[in-house]
Amino acid sequence: PLVMCALVPNESISSHVLDTVAGEPAERVAISAFFKEGDDWKRIGETYTGTDGRVPWVSPGFALKKGTYKLVFAVEDYYKRKQMESFYPYVE
């Protein structure tokens, strides 16, 4: 999903990932955050979801500014750990 944000002091990008098939939070899903600069995407952070499927931030050390953001969820590895086939290797 694309995330639009405004300048707000001390704010960050967060996410919550749910496995709707299993009916539980999706633990240890790698999430990368990107900021659009011109025609390019600049990686601004990467982290993993916790046991509750949440990440409090995916952009540490990056001061948010007005613009277009993108999160990329590496779902293929998550499903491999669950011994399931993934339809897509990632979702953005």
mmCIF file of N, CA and C in Angstrom:
data_model
loop_
_atom_site.group_PDB
_atom_site.id
_atom_site.type_symbol
_atom_site.label_atom_id
_atom_site.label_comp_id
_atom_site.label_asym_id
_atom_site.label_seq_id
_atom_site.Cartn_x
_atom_site.Cartn_y
_atom_site.Cartn_z
ATOM 1 N N PRO A 1 0.820 -1.197 0.000
ATOM 2 C CA PRO A 1 0.000 0.000 0.000
ATOM 3 C C PRO A 1 0.861 1.256 0.000
ATOM 4 N N LEU A 2 0.386 2.278 -0.641
ATOM 5 C CA LEU A 2 1.054 3.569 -0.579
ATOM 6 C C LEU A 2 0.550 4.317 0.635
ATOM 7 N N VAL A 3 1.436 5.051 1.271
ATOM 8 C CA VAL A 3 1.070 5.814 2.454
ATOM 9 C C VAL A 3 1.357 7.273 2.173
ATOM 10 N N MET A 4 0.350 8.112 2.274
ATOM 11 C CA MET A 4 0.546 9.553 2.148
ATOM 12 C C MET A 4 0.624 10.111 3.556
ATOM 13 N N CYS A 5 1.522 11.050 3.778
ATOM 14 C CA CYS A 5 1.605 11.620 5.121
ATOM 15 C C CYS A 5 1.885 13.106 5.035
ATOM 16 N N ALA A 6 1.575 13.783 6.120
ATOM 17 C CA ALA A 6 1.845 15.209 6.243
ATOM 18 C C ALA A 6 2.975 15.384 7.251
ATOM 19 N N LEU A 7 3.569 16.568 7.274
ATOM 20 C CA LEU A 7 4.611 16.849 8.247
ATOM 21 C C LEU A 7 4.007 16.950 9.636
ATOM 22 N N VAL A 8 4.369 16.034 10.476
ATOM 23 C CA VAL A 8 3.910 16.045 11.860
ATOM 24 C C VAL A 8 5.121 15.694 12.717
ATOM 25 N N PRO A 9 5.496 16.563 13.663
ATOM 26 C CA PRO A 9 6.681 16.290 14.477
ATOM 27 C C PRO A 9 6.579 14.957 15.219
ATOM 28 N N ASN A 10 7.710 14.253 15.322
ATOM 29 C CA ASN A 10 7.817 13.006 16.082
ATOM 30 C C ASN A 10 6.897 11.901 15.591
ATOM 31 N N GLU A 11 6.548 11.908 14.334
ATOM 32 C CA GLU A 11 5.702 10.853 13.781
ATOM 33 C C GLU A 11 6.573 9.840 13.051
ATOM 34 N N SER A 12 6.019 8.659 12.840
ATOM 35 C CA SER A 12 6.726 7.616 12.108
ATOM 36 C C SER A 12 5.711 6.796 11.325
ATOM 37 N N ILE A 13 6.205 5.910 10.499
ATOM 38 C CA ILE A 13 5.345 5.013 9.737
ATOM 39 C C ILE A 13 5.289 3.690 10.492
ATOM 40 N N SER A 14 4.095 3.192 10.724
ATOM 41 C CA SER A 14 3.933 1.913 11.412
ATOM 42 C C SER A 14 3.022 1.017 10.586
ATOM 43 N N SER A 15 2.917 -0.251 10.991
ATOM 44 C CA SER A 15 2.073 -1.181 10.248
ATOM 45 C C SER A 15 1.600 -2.308 11.157
ATOM 46 N N HIS A 16 0.552 -2.986 10.716
ATOM 47 C CA HIS A 16 0.000 -4.153 11.416
ATOM 48 C C HIS A 16 -0.356 -5.168 10.336
ATOM 49 N N VAL A 17 0.177 -6.380 10.430
ATOM 50 C CA VAL A 17 -0.036 -7.405 9.418
ATOM 51 C C VAL A 17 -0.792 -8.575 10.042
ATOM 52 N N LEU A 18 -1.886 -8.952 9.400
ATOM 53 C CA LEU A 18 -2.696 -10.069 9.883
ATOM 54 C C LEU A 18 -2.725 -11.187 8.853
ATOM 55 N N ASP A 19 -2.652 -12.419 9.321
ATOM 56 C CA ASP A 19 -2.820 -13.597 8.475
ATOM 57 C C ASP A 19 -4.302 -13.953 8.560
ATOM 58 N N THR A 20 -5.067 -13.531 7.578
ATOM 59 C CA THR A 20 -6.522 -13.724 7.636
ATOM 60 C C THR A 20 -6.921 -15.177 7.405
ATOM 61 N N VAL A 21 -6.056 -15.974 6.779
ATOM 62 C CA VAL A 21 -6.349 -17.399 6.600
ATOM 63 C C VAL A 21 -6.266 -18.113 7.950
ATOM 64 N N ALA A 22 -5.203 -17.823 8.707
ATOM 65 C CA ALA A 22 -5.003 -18.467 10.007
ATOM 66 C C ALA A 22 -5.763 -17.754 11.122
ATOM 67 N N GLY A 23 -6.207 -16.516 10.854
ATOM 68 C CA GLY A 23 -6.909 -15.752 11.877
ATOM 69 C C GLY A 23 -6.006 -15.320 13.018
ATOM 70 N N GLU A 24 -4.771 -14.929 12.678
ATOM 71 C CA GLU A 24 -3.815 -14.531 13.709
ATOM 72 C C GLU A 24 -2.867 -13.469 13.159
ATOM 73 N N PRO A 25 -2.131 -12.793 14.054
ATOM 74 C CA PRO A 25 -1.130 -11.832 13.587
ATOM 75 C C PRO A 25 -0.037 -12.546 12.798
ATOM 76 N N ALA A 26 0.513 -11.865 11.810
ATOM 77 C CA ALA A 26 1.597 -12.423 10.998
ATOM 78 C C ALA A 26 2.931 -12.011 11.620
ATOM 79 N N GLU A 27 3.581 -12.969 12.256
ATOM 80 C CA GLU A 27 4.837 -12.714 12.964
ATOM 81 C C GLU A 27 6.034 -12.854 12.033
ATOM 82 N N ARG A 28 7.044 -11.998 12.226
ATOM 83 C CA ARG A 28 8.316 -12.013 11.486
ATOM 84 C C ARG A 28 8.166 -11.792 9.984
ATOM 85 N N VAL A 29 7.288 -10.898 9.597
ATOM 86 C CA VAL A 29 7.199 -10.488 8.192
ATOM 87 C C VAL A 29 8.144 -9.299 8.011
ATOM 88 N N ALA A 30 9.066 -9.404 7.062
ATOM 89 C CA ALA A 30 9.986 -8.303 6.780
ATOM 90 C C ALA A 30 9.226 -7.192 6.061
ATOM 91 N N ILE A 31 9.409 -5.961 6.543
ATOM 92 C CA ILE A 31 8.765 -4.795 5.938
ATOM 93 C C ILE A 31 9.840 -3.767 5.622
ATOM 94 N N SER A 32 9.858 -3.296 4.381
ATOM 95 C CA SER A 32 10.766 -2.226 3.967
ATOM 96 C C SER A 32 9.938 -0.991 3.648
ATOM 97 N N ALA A 33 10.448 0.172 4.045
ATOM 98 C CA ALA A 33 9.776 1.441 3.769
ATOM 99 C C ALA A 33 10.600 2.226 2.757
ATOM 100 N N PHE A 34 9.897 2.884 1.842
ATOM 101 C CA PHE A 34 10.542 3.663 0.791
ATOM 102 C C PHE A 34 9.894 5.034 0.684
ATOM 103 N N PHE A 35 10.699 6.023 0.254
ATOM 104 C CA PHE A 35 10.218 7.376 -0.010
ATOM 105 C C PHE A 35 10.492 7.675 -1.479
ATOM 106 N N LYS A 36 9.498 8.225 -2.170
ATOM 107 C CA LYS A 36 9.652 8.523 -3.602
ATOM 108 C C LYS A 36 10.413 9.832 -3.778
ATOM 109 N N GLU A 37 11.533 9.743 -4.498
ATOM 110 C CA GLU A 37 12.344 10.917 -4.834
ATOM 111 C C GLU A 37 12.459 10.976 -6.345
ATOM 112 N N GLY A 38 11.716 11.882 -6.961
ATOM 113 C CA GLY A 38 11.689 11.951 -8.420
ATOM 114 C C GLY A 38 11.050 10.696 -8.971
ATOM 115 N N ASP A 39 11.778 9.978 -9.837
ATOM 116 C CA ASP A 39 11.277 8.716 -10.391
ATOM 117 C C ASP A 39 11.785 7.498 -9.617
ATOM 118 N N ASP A 40 12.551 7.730 -8.567
ATOM 119 C CA ASP A 40 13.171 6.634 -7.817
ATOM 120 C C ASP A 40 12.549 6.466 -6.435
ATOM 121 N N TRP A 41 12.716 5.277 -5.879
ATOM 122 C CA TRP A 41 12.286 4.972 -4.515
ATOM 123 C C TRP A 41 13.529 4.813 -3.648
ATOM 124 N N LYS A 42 13.634 5.606 -2.575
ATOM 125 C CA LYS A 42 14.760 5.542 -1.644
ATOM 126 C C LYS A 42 14.337 4.723 -0.427
ATOM 127 N N ARG A 43 15.097 3.662 -0.126
ATOM 128 C CA ARG A 43 14.795 2.850 1.061
ATOM 129 C C ARG A 43 15.112 3.676 2.307
ATOM 130 N N ILE A 44 14.144 3.795 3.205
ATOM 131 C CA ILE A 44 14.339 4.592 4.418
ATOM 132 C C ILE A 44 14.294 3.758 5.690
ATOM 133 N N GLY A 45 13.993 2.478 5.574
ATOM 134 C CA GLY A 45 13.975 1.639 6.762
ATOM 135 C C GLY A 45 13.540 0.227 6.459
ATOM 136 N N GLU A 46 13.852 -0.664 7.400
ATOM 137 C CA GLU A 46 13.451 -2.060 7.272
ATOM 138 C C GLU A 46 13.356 -2.652 8.671
ATOM 139 N N THR A 47 12.353 -3.486 8.891
ATOM 140 C CA THR A 47 12.174 -4.140 10.183
ATOM 141 C C THR A 47 11.295 -5.369 10.001
ATOM 142 N N TYR A 48 10.975 -6.043 11.090
ATOM 143 C CA TYR A 48 10.122 -7.233 11.072
ATOM 144 C C TYR A 48 8.948 -7.040 12.024
ATOM 145 N N THR A 49 7.826 -7.659 11.697
ATOM 146 C CA THR A 49 6.688 -7.615 12.606
ATOM 147 C C THR A 49 7.002 -8.453 13.843
ATOM 148 N N GLY A 50 6.382 -8.053 14.958
ATOM 149 C CA GLY A 50 6.551 -8.783 16.211
ATOM 150 C C GLY A 50 5.529 -9.900 16.331
ATOM 151 N N THR A 51 5.429 -10.485 17.511
ATOM 152 C CA THR A 51 4.496 -11.590 17.739
ATOM 153 C C THR A 51 3.047 -11.163 17.561
ATOM 154 N N ASP A 52 2.793 -9.862 17.706
ATOM 155 C CA ASP A 52 1.431 -9.339 17.524
ATOM 156 C C ASP A 52 1.176 -8.862 16.096
ATOM 157 N N GLY A 53 2.145 -9.074 15.186
ATOM 158 C CA GLY A 53 2.000 -8.660 13.795
ATOM 159 C C GLY A 53 2.213 -7.175 13.572
ATOM 160 N N ARG A 54 2.643 -6.474 14.602
ATOM 161 C CA ARG A 54 2.804 -5.014 14.507
ATOM 162 C C ARG A 54 4.274 -4.607 14.466
ATOM 163 N N VAL A 55 4.498 -3.448 13.874
ATOM 164 C CA VAL A 55 5.788 -2.770 13.973
ATOM 165 C C VAL A 55 5.491 -1.331 14.371
ATOM 166 N N PRO A 56 6.134 -0.843 15.423
ATOM 167 C CA PRO A 56 5.877 0.529 15.849
ATOM 168 C C PRO A 56 6.469 1.557 14.896
ATOM 169 N N TRP A 57 7.485 1.156 14.112
ATOM 170 C CA TRP A 57 8.110 2.055 13.145
ATOM 171 C C TRP A 57 8.800 1.229 12.074
ATOM 172 N N VAL A 58 8.899 1.775 10.912
ATOM 173 C CA VAL A 58 9.687 1.144 9.850
ATOM 174 C C VAL A 58 10.649 2.147 9.230
ATOM 175 N N SER A 59 10.740 3.315 9.836
ATOM 176 C CA SER A 59 11.590 4.364 9.270
ATOM 177 C C SER A 59 12.423 5.059 10.343
ATOM 178 N N PRO A 60 13.195 4.327 11.149
ATOM 179 C CA PRO A 60 13.986 4.981 12.193
ATOM 180 C C PRO A 60 15.051 5.884 11.593
ATOM 181 N N GLY A 61 15.245 7.035 12.195
ATOM 182 C CA GLY A 61 16.290 7.939 11.738
ATOM 183 C C GLY A 61 15.957 8.722 10.483
ATOM 184 N N PHE A 62 14.764 8.553 9.930
ATOM 185 C CA PHE A 62 14.355 9.297 8.741
ATOM 186 C C PHE A 62 13.276 10.275 9.159
ATOM 187 N N ALA A 63 13.552 11.558 9.018
ATOM 188 C CA ALA A 63 12.563 12.581 9.351
ATOM 189 C C ALA A 63 11.498 12.594 8.257
ATOM 190 N N LEU A 64 10.269 12.285 8.631
ATOM 191 C CA LEU A 64 9.200 12.251 7.635
ATOM 192 C C LEU A 64 8.967 13.631 7.053
ATOM 193 N N LYS A 65 8.688 13.644 5.768
ATOM 194 C CA LYS A 65 8.378 14.890 5.085
ATOM 195 C C LYS A 65 7.231 14.632 4.127
ATOM 196 N N LYS A 66 6.623 15.701 3.655
ATOM 197 C CA LYS A 66 5.505 15.571 2.732
ATOM 198 C C LYS A 66 5.964 14.818 1.491
ATOM 199 N N GLY A 67 5.165 13.843 1.077
ATOM 200 C CA GLY A 67 5.529 13.078 -0.100
ATOM 201 C C GLY A 67 4.818 11.749 -0.160
ATOM 202 N N THR A 68 5.319 10.875 -1.013
ATOM 203 C CA THR A 68 4.725 9.560 -1.227
ATOM 204 C C THR A 68 5.634 8.493 -0.634
ATOM 205 N N TYR A 69 5.036 7.617 0.156
ATOM 206 C CA TYR A 69 5.751 6.529 0.819
ATOM 207 C C TYR A 69 5.192 5.197 0.347
ATOM 208 N N LYS A 70 6.023 4.166 0.424
ATOM 209 C CA LYS A 70 5.592 2.823 0.029
ATOM 210 C C LYS A 70 6.140 1.832 1.049
ATOM 211 N N LEU A 71 5.310 0.850 1.418
ATOM 212 C CA LEU A 71 5.755 -0.256 2.254
ATOM 213 C C LEU A 71 5.765 -1.522 1.407
ATOM 214 N N VAL A 72 6.806 -2.329 1.553
ATOM 215 C CA VAL A 72 6.916 -3.598 0.844
ATOM 216 C C VAL A 72 6.975 -4.707 1.897
ATOM 217 N N PHE A 73 6.042 -5.649 1.794
ATOM 218 C CA PHE A 73 5.918 -6.749 2.742
ATOM 219 C C PHE A 73 6.450 -8.022 2.079
ATOM 220 N N ALA A 74 7.493 -8.628 2.643
ATOM 221 C CA ALA A 74 8.094 -9.846 2.086
ATOM 222 C C ALA A 74 7.314 -11.058 2.596
ATOM 223 N N VAL A 75 6.225 -11.373 1.925
ATOM 224 C CA VAL A 75 5.318 -12.420 2.410
ATOM 225 C C VAL A 75 5.765 -13.836 2.044
ATOM 226 N N GLU A 76 6.582 -13.988 1.021
ATOM 227 C CA GLU A 76 6.988 -15.330 0.598
ATOM 228 C C GLU A 76 7.707 -16.087 1.714
ATOM 229 N N ASP A 77 8.646 -15.437 2.398
ATOM 230 C CA ASP A 77 9.370 -16.092 3.493
ATOM 231 C C ASP A 77 8.431 -16.461 4.638
ATOM 232 N N TYR A 78 7.464 -15.605 4.923
ATOM 233 C CA TYR A 78 6.478 -15.888 5.972
ATOM 234 C C TYR A 78 5.738 -17.188 5.665
ATOM 235 N N TYR A 79 5.255 -17.318 4.438
ATOM 236 C CA TYR A 79 4.504 -18.523 4.075
ATOM 237 C C TYR A 79 5.396 -19.761 3.992
ATOM 238 N N LYS A 80 6.655 -19.597 3.588
ATOM 239 C CA LYS A 80 7.584 -20.737 3.575
ATOM 240 C C LYS A 80 7.758 -21.297 4.982
ATOM 241 N N ARG A 81 7.889 -20.405 5.979
ATOM 242 C CA ARG A 81 8.017 -20.863 7.368
ATOM 243 C C ARG A 81 6.777 -21.625 7.820
ATOM 244 N N LYS A 82 5.631 -21.281 7.260
ATOM 245 C CA LYS A 82 4.379 -21.969 7.607
ATOM 246 C C LYS A 82 4.124 -23.174 6.695
ATOM 247 N N GLN A 83 5.102 -23.469 5.835
ATOM 248 C CA GLN A 83 5.022 -24.570 4.867
ATOM 249 C C GLN A 83 3.793 -24.430 3.969
ATOM 250 N N MET A 84 3.596 -23.202 3.506
ATOM 251 C CA MET A 84 2.497 -22.891 2.595
ATOM 252 C C MET A 84 3.071 -22.215 1.359
ATOM 253 N N GLU A 85 2.364 -22.321 0.250
ATOM 254 C CA GLU A 85 2.776 -21.669 -0.983
ATOM 255 C C GLU A 85 2.257 -20.231 -0.985
ATOM 256 N N SER A 86 3.107 -19.321 -1.433
ATOM 257 C CA SER A 86 2.734 -17.911 -1.510
ATOM 258 C C SER A 86 2.344 -17.563 -2.940
ATOM 259 N N PHE A 87 1.241 -16.854 -3.095
ATOM 260 C CA PHE A 87 0.809 -16.432 -4.418
ATOM 261 C C PHE A 87 1.754 -15.368 -4.969
ATOM 262 N N TYR A 88 2.215 -14.458 -4.097
ATOM 263 C CA TYR A 88 3.148 -13.396 -4.472
ATOM 264 C C TYR A 88 4.367 -13.457 -3.557
ATOM 265 N N PRO A 89 5.565 -13.118 -4.067
ATOM 266 C CA PRO A 89 6.737 -13.082 -3.197
ATOM 267 C C PRO A 89 6.727 -11.871 -2.255
ATOM 268 N N TYR A 90 6.074 -10.806 -2.675
ATOM 269 C CA TYR A 90 5.972 -9.611 -1.835
ATOM 270 C C TYR A 90 4.691 -8.866 -2.182
ATOM 271 N N VAL A 91 4.293 -7.998 -1.275
ATOM 272 C CA VAL A 91 3.129 -7.134 -1.484
ATOM 273 C C VAL A 91 3.597 -5.716 -1.215
ATOM 274 N N GLU A 92 3.235 -4.793 -2.107
ATOM 275 C CA GLU A 92 3.608 -3.385 -1.866
ATOM 276 C C GLU A 92 2.425 -2.477 -2.047
#
